[in-house]
JSON list of C-alpha atoms in Angstrom, two decimals:
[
{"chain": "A", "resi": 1, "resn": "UNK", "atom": "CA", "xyz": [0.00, 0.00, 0.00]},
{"chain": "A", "resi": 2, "resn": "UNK", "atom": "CA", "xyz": [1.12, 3.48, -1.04]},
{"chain": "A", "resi": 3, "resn": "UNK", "atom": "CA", "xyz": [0.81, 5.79, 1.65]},
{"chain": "A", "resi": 4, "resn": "UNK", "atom": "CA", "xyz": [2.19, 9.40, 1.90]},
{"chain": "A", "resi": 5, "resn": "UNK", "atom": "CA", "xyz": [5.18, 9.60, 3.97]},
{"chain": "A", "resi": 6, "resn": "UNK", "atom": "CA", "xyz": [5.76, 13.54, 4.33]},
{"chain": "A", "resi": 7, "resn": "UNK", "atom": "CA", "xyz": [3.99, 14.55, 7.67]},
{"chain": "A", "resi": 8, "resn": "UNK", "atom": "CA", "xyz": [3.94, 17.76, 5.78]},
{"chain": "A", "resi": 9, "resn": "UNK", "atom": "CA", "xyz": [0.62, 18.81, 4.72]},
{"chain": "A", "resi": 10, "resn": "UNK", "atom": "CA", "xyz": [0.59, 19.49, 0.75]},
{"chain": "A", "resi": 11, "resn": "UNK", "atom": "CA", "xyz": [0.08, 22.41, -0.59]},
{"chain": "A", "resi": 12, "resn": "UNK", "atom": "CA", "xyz": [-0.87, 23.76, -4.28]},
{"chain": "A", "resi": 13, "resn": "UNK", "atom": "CA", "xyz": [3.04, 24.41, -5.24]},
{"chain": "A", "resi": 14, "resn": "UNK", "atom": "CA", "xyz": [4.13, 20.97, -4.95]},
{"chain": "A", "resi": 15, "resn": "UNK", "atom": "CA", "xyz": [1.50, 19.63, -7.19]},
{"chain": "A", "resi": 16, "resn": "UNK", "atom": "CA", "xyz": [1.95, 19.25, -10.89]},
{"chain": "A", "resi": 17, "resn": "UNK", "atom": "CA", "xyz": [0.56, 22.04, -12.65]},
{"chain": "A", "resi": 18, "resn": "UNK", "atom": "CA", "xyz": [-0.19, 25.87, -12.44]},
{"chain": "A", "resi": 19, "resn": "UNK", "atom": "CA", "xyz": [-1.82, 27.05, -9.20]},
{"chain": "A", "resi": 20, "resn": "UNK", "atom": "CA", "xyz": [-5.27, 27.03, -9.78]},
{"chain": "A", "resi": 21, "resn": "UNK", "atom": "CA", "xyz": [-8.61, 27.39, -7.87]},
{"chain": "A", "resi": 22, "resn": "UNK", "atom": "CA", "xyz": [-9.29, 23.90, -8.66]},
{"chain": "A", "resi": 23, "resn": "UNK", "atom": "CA", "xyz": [-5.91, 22.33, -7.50]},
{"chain": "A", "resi": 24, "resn": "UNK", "atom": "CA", "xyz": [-6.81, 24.19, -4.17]},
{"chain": "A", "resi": 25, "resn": "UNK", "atom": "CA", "xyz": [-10.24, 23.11, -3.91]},
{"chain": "A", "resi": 26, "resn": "UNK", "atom": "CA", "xyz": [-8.77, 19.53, -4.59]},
{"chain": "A", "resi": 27, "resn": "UNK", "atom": "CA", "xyz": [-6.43, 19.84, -1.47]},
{"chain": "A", "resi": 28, "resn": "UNK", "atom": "CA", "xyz": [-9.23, 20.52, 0.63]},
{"chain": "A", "resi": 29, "resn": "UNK", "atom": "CA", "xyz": [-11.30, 17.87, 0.05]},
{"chain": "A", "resi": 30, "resn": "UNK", "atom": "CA", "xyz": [-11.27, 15.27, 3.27]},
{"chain": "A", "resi": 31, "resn": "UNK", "atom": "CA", "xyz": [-11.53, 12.77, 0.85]},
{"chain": "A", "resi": 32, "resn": "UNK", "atom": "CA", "xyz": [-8.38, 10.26, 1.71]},
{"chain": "A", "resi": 33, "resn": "UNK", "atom": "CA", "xyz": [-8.49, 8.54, -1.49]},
{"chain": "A", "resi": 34, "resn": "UNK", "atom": "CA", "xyz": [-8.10, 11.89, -3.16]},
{"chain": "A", "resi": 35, "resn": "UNK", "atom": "CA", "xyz": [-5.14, 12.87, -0.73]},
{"chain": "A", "resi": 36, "resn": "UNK", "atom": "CA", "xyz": [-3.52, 9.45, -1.28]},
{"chain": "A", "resi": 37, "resn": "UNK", "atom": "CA", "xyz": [-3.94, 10.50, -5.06]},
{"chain": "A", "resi": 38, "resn": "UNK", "atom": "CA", "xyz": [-2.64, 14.01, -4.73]},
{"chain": "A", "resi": 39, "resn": "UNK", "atom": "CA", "xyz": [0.44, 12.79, -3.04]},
{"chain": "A", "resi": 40, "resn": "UNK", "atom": "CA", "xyz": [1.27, 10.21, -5.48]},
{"chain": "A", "resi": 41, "resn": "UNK", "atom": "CA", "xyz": [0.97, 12.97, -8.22]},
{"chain": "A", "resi": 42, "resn": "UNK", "atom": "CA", "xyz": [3.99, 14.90, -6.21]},
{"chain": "A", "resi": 43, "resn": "UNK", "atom": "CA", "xyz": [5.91, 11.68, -5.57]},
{"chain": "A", "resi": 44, "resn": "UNK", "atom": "CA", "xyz": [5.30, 10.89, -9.39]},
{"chain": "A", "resi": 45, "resn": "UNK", "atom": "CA", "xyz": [5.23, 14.47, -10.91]},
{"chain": "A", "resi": 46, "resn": "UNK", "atom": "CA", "xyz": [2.59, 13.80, -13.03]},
{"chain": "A", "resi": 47, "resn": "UNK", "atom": "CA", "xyz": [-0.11, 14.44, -14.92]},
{"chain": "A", "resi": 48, "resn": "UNK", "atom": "CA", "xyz": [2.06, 17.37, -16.57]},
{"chain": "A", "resi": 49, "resn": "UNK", "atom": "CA", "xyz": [-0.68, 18.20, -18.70]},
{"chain": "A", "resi": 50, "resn": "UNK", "atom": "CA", "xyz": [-4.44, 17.93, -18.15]},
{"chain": "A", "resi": 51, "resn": "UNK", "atom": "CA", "xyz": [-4.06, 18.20, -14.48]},
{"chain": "A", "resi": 52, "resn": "UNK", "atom": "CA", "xyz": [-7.34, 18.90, -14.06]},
{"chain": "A", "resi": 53, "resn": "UNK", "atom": "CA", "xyz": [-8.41, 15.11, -14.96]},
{"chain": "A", "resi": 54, "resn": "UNK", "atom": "CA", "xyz": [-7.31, 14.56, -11.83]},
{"chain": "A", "resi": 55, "resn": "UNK", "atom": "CA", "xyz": [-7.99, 18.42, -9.50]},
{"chain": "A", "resi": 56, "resn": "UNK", "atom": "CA", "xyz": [-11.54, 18.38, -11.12]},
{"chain": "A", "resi": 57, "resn": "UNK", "atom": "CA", "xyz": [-12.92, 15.06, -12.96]},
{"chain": "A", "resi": 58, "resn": "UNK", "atom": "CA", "xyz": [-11.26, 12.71, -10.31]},
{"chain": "A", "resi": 59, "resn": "UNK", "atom": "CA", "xyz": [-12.44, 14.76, -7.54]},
{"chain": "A", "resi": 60, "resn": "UNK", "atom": "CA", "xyz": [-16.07, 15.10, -8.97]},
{"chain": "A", "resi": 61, "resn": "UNK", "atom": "CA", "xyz": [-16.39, 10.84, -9.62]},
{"chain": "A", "resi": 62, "resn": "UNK", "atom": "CA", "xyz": [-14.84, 10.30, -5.88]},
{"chain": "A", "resi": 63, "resn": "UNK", "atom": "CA", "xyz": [-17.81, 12.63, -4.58]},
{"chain": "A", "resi": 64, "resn": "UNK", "atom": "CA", "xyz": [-20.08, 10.59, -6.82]},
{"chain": "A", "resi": 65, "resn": "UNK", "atom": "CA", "xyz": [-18.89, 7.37, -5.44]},
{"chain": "A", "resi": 66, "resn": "UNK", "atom": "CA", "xyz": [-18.49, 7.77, -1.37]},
{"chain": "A", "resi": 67, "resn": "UNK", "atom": "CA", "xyz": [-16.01, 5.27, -0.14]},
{"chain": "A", "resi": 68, "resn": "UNK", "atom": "CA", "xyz": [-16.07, 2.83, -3.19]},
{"chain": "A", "resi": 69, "resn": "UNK", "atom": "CA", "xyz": [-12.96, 0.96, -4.40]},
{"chain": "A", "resi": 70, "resn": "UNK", "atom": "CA", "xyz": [-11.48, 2.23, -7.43]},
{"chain": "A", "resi": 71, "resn": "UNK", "atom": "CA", "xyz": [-8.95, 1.93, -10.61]},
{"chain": "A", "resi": 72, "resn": "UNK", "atom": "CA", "xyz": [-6.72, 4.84, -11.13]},
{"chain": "A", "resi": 73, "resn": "UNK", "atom": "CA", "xyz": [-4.55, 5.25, -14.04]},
{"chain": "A", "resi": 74, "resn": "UNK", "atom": "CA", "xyz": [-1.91, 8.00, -13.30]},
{"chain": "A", "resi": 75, "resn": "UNK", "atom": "CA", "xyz": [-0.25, 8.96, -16.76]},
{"chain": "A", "resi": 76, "resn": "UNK", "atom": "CA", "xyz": [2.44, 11.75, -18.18]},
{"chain": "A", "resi": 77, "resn": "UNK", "atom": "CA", "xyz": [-0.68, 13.70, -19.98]},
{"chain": "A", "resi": 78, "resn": "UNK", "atom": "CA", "xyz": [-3.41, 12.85, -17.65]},
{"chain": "A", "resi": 79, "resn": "UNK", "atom": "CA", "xyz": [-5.68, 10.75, -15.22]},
{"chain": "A", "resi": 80, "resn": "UNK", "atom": "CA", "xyz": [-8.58, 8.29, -15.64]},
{"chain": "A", "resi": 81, "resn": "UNK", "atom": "CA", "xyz": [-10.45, 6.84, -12.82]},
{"chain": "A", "resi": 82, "resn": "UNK", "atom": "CA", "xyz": [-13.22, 4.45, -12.44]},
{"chain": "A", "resi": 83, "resn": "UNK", "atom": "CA", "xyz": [-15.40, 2.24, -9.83]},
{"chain": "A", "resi": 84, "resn": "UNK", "atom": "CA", "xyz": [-14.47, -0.91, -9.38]},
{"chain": "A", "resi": 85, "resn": "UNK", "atom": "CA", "xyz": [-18.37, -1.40, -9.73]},
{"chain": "A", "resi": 86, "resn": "UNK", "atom": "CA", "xyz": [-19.90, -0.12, -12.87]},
{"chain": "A", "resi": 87, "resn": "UNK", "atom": "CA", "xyz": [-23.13, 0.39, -13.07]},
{"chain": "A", "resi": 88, "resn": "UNK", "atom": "CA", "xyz": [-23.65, -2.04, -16.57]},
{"chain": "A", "resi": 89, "resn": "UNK", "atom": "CA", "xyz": [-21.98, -4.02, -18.76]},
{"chain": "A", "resi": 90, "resn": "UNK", "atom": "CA", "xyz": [-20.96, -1.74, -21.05]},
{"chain": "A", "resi": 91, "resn": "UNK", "atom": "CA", "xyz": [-19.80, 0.80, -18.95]},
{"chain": "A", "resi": 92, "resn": "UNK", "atom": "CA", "xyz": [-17.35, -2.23, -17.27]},
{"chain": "A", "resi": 93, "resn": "UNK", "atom": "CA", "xyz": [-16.35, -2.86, -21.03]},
{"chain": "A", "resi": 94, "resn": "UNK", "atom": "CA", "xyz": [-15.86, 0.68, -21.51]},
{"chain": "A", "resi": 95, "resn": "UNK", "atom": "CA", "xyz": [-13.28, 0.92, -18.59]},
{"chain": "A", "resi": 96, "resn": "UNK", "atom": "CA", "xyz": [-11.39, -2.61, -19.38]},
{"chain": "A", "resi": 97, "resn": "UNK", "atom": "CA", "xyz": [-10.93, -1.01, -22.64]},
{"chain": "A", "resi": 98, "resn": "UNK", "atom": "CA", "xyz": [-9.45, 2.21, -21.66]},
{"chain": "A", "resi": 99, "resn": "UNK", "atom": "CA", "xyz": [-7.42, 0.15, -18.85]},
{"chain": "A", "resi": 100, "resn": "UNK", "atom": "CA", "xyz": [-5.95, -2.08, -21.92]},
{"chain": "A", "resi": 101, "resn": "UNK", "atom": "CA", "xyz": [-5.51, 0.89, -24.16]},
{"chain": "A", "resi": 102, "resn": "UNK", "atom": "CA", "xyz": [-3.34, 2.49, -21.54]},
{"chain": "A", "resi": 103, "resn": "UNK", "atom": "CA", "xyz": [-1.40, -0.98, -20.82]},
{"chain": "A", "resi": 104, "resn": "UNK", "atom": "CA", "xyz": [1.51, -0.16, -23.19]},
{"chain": "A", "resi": 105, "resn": "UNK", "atom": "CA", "xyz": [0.91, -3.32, -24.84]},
{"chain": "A", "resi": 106, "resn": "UNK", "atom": "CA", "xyz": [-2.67, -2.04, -26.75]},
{"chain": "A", "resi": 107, "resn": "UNK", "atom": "CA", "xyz": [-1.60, -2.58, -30.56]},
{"chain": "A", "resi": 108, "resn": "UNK", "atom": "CA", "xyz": [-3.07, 0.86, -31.14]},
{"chain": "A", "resi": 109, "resn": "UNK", "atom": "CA", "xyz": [-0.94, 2.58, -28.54]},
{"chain": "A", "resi": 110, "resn": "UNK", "atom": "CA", "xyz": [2.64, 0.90, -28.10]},
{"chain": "A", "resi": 111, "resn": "UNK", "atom": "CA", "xyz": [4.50, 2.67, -25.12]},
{"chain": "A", "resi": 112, "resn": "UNK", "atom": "CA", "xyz": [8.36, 0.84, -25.61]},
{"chain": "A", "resi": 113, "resn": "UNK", "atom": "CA", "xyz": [10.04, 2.55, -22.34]},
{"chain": "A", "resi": 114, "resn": "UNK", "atom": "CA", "xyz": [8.32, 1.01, -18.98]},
{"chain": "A", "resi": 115, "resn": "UNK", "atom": "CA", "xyz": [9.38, 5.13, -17.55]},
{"chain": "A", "resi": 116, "resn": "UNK", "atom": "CA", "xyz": [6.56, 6.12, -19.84]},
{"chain": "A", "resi": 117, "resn": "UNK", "atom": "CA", "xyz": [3.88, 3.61, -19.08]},
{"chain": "A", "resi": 118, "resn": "UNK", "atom": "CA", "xyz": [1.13, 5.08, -17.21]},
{"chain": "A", "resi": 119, "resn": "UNK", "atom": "CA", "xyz": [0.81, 3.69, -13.48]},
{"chain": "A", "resi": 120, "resn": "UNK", "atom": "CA", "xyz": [-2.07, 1.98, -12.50]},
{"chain": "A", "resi": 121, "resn": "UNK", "atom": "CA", "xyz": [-3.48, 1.78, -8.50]},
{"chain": "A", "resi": 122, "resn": "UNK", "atom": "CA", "xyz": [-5.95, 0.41, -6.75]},
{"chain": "A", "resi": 123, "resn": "UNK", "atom": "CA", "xyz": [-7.81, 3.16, -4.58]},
{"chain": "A", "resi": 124, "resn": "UNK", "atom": "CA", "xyz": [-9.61, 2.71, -1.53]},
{"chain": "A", "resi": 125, "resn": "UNK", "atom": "CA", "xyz": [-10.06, 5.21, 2.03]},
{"chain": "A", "resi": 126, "resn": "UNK", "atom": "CA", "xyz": [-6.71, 3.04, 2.90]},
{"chain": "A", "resi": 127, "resn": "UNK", "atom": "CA", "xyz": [-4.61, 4.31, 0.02]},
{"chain": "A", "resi": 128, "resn": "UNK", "atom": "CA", "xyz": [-3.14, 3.40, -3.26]},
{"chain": "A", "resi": 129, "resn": "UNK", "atom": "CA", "xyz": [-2.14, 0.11, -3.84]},
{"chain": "A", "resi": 130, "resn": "UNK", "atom": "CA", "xyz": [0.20, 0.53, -7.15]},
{"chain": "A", "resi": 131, "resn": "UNK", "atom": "CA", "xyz": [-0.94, -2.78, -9.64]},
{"chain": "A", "resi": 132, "resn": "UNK", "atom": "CA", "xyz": [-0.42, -3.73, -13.49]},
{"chain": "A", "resi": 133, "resn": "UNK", "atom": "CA", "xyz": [-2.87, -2.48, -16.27]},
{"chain": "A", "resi": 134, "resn": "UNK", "atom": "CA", "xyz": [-4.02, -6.86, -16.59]},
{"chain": "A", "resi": 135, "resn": "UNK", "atom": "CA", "xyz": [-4.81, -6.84, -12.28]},
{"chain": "A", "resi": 136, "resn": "UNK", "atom": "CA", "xyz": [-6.68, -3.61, -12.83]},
{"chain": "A", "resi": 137, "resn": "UNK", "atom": "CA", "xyz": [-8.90, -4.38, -15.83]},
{"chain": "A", "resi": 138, "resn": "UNK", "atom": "CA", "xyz": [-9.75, -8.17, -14.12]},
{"chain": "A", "resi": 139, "resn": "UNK", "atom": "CA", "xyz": [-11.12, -5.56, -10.88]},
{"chain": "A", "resi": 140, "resn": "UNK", "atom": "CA", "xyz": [-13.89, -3.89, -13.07]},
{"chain": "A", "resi": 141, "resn": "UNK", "atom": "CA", "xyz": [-17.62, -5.68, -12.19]},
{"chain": "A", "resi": 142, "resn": "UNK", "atom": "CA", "xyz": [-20.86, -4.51, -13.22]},
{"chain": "A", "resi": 143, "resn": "UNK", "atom": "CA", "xyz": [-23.92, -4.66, -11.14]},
{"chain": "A", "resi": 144, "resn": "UNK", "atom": "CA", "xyz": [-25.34, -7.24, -11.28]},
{"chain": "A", "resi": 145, "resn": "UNK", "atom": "CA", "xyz": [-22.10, -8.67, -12.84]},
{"chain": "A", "resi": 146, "resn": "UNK", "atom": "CA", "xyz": [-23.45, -9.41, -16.19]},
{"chain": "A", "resi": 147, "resn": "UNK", "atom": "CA", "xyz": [-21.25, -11.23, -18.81]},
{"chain": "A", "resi": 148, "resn": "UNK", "atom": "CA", "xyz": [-20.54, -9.08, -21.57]},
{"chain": "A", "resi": 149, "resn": "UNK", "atom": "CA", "xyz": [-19.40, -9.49, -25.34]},
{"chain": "A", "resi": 150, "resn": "UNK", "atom": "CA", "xyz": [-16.04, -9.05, -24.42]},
{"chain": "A", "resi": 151, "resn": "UNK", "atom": "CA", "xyz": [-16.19, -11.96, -21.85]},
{"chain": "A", "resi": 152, "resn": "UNK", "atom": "CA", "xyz": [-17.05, -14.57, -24.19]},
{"chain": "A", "resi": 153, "resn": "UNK", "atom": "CA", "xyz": [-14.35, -13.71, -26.73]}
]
């Protein structure tokens, strides 16, 4: 399990990114899935672009989903984050997808150097658990978990 090991409270100007209202508003949250996120985006340095994937979108599905266990995919240009629950099929085939795209290994998007590979967690109120793209994808369930297409290929 990741956990933050600075006793030092973060603040807006060690976070990737300009200082915006919505980085701020992101470090305020009590949220300790966010704040495990935010401090693996200093440890990490990224997203370097798009930061607000993860000050604004991440924040706003965490609020949407109180204390639910999710995928995280940390990358150079950006964040993605979903439940570990989805809501239907498709929207569990939906995140596998993006989850394989992001692998490295995705025939449409090839990333050679492991440095560059995205990282993919596991979040829950405990922290980040840091896991591969295949662990990730095999964590996304619909409710009820119905098989989909991709299943039966």
């Amino acid at each position: 399990m990741i956990q933050q090991t600075s006793t030092q409270p973060l603040d807006a100007a060690s976070l990737p990114g300009p200082d915006t209202t919505m980085k701020r508003e992101a470090l305020l949250s009590p949220d300790p899935r966010l704040q495990a996120m935010l401090a693996e985006a200093v440890r990490v340095g990224w997203p370097a672009a798009f930061e607000n994937d993860l000050y604004q979108h991440d924040l706003s599905i965490l609020e949407a989903h109180p204390d639910e266990l999710m995928v995280w995919i940390l990358r150079e240009h950006g964040t993605h984050l979903f439940a570990m629950e989805c809501e239907s099929a498709g929207q569990a085939t939906y995140a596998r997808a993006v989850i394989r795209y992001w692998s490295g290994e995705d025939k449409l998007n090839v990333i050679l150097s492991p440095a560059e590979r995205p990282k993919f967690y596991l979040v829950s109120s405990g922290g980040l658990a840091e896991t591969t793209a295949q662990e990730a994808a095999s964590k996304i369930r619909s409710t009820p978990d119905t098989p989909s297409r991709e299943d039966h290929a």
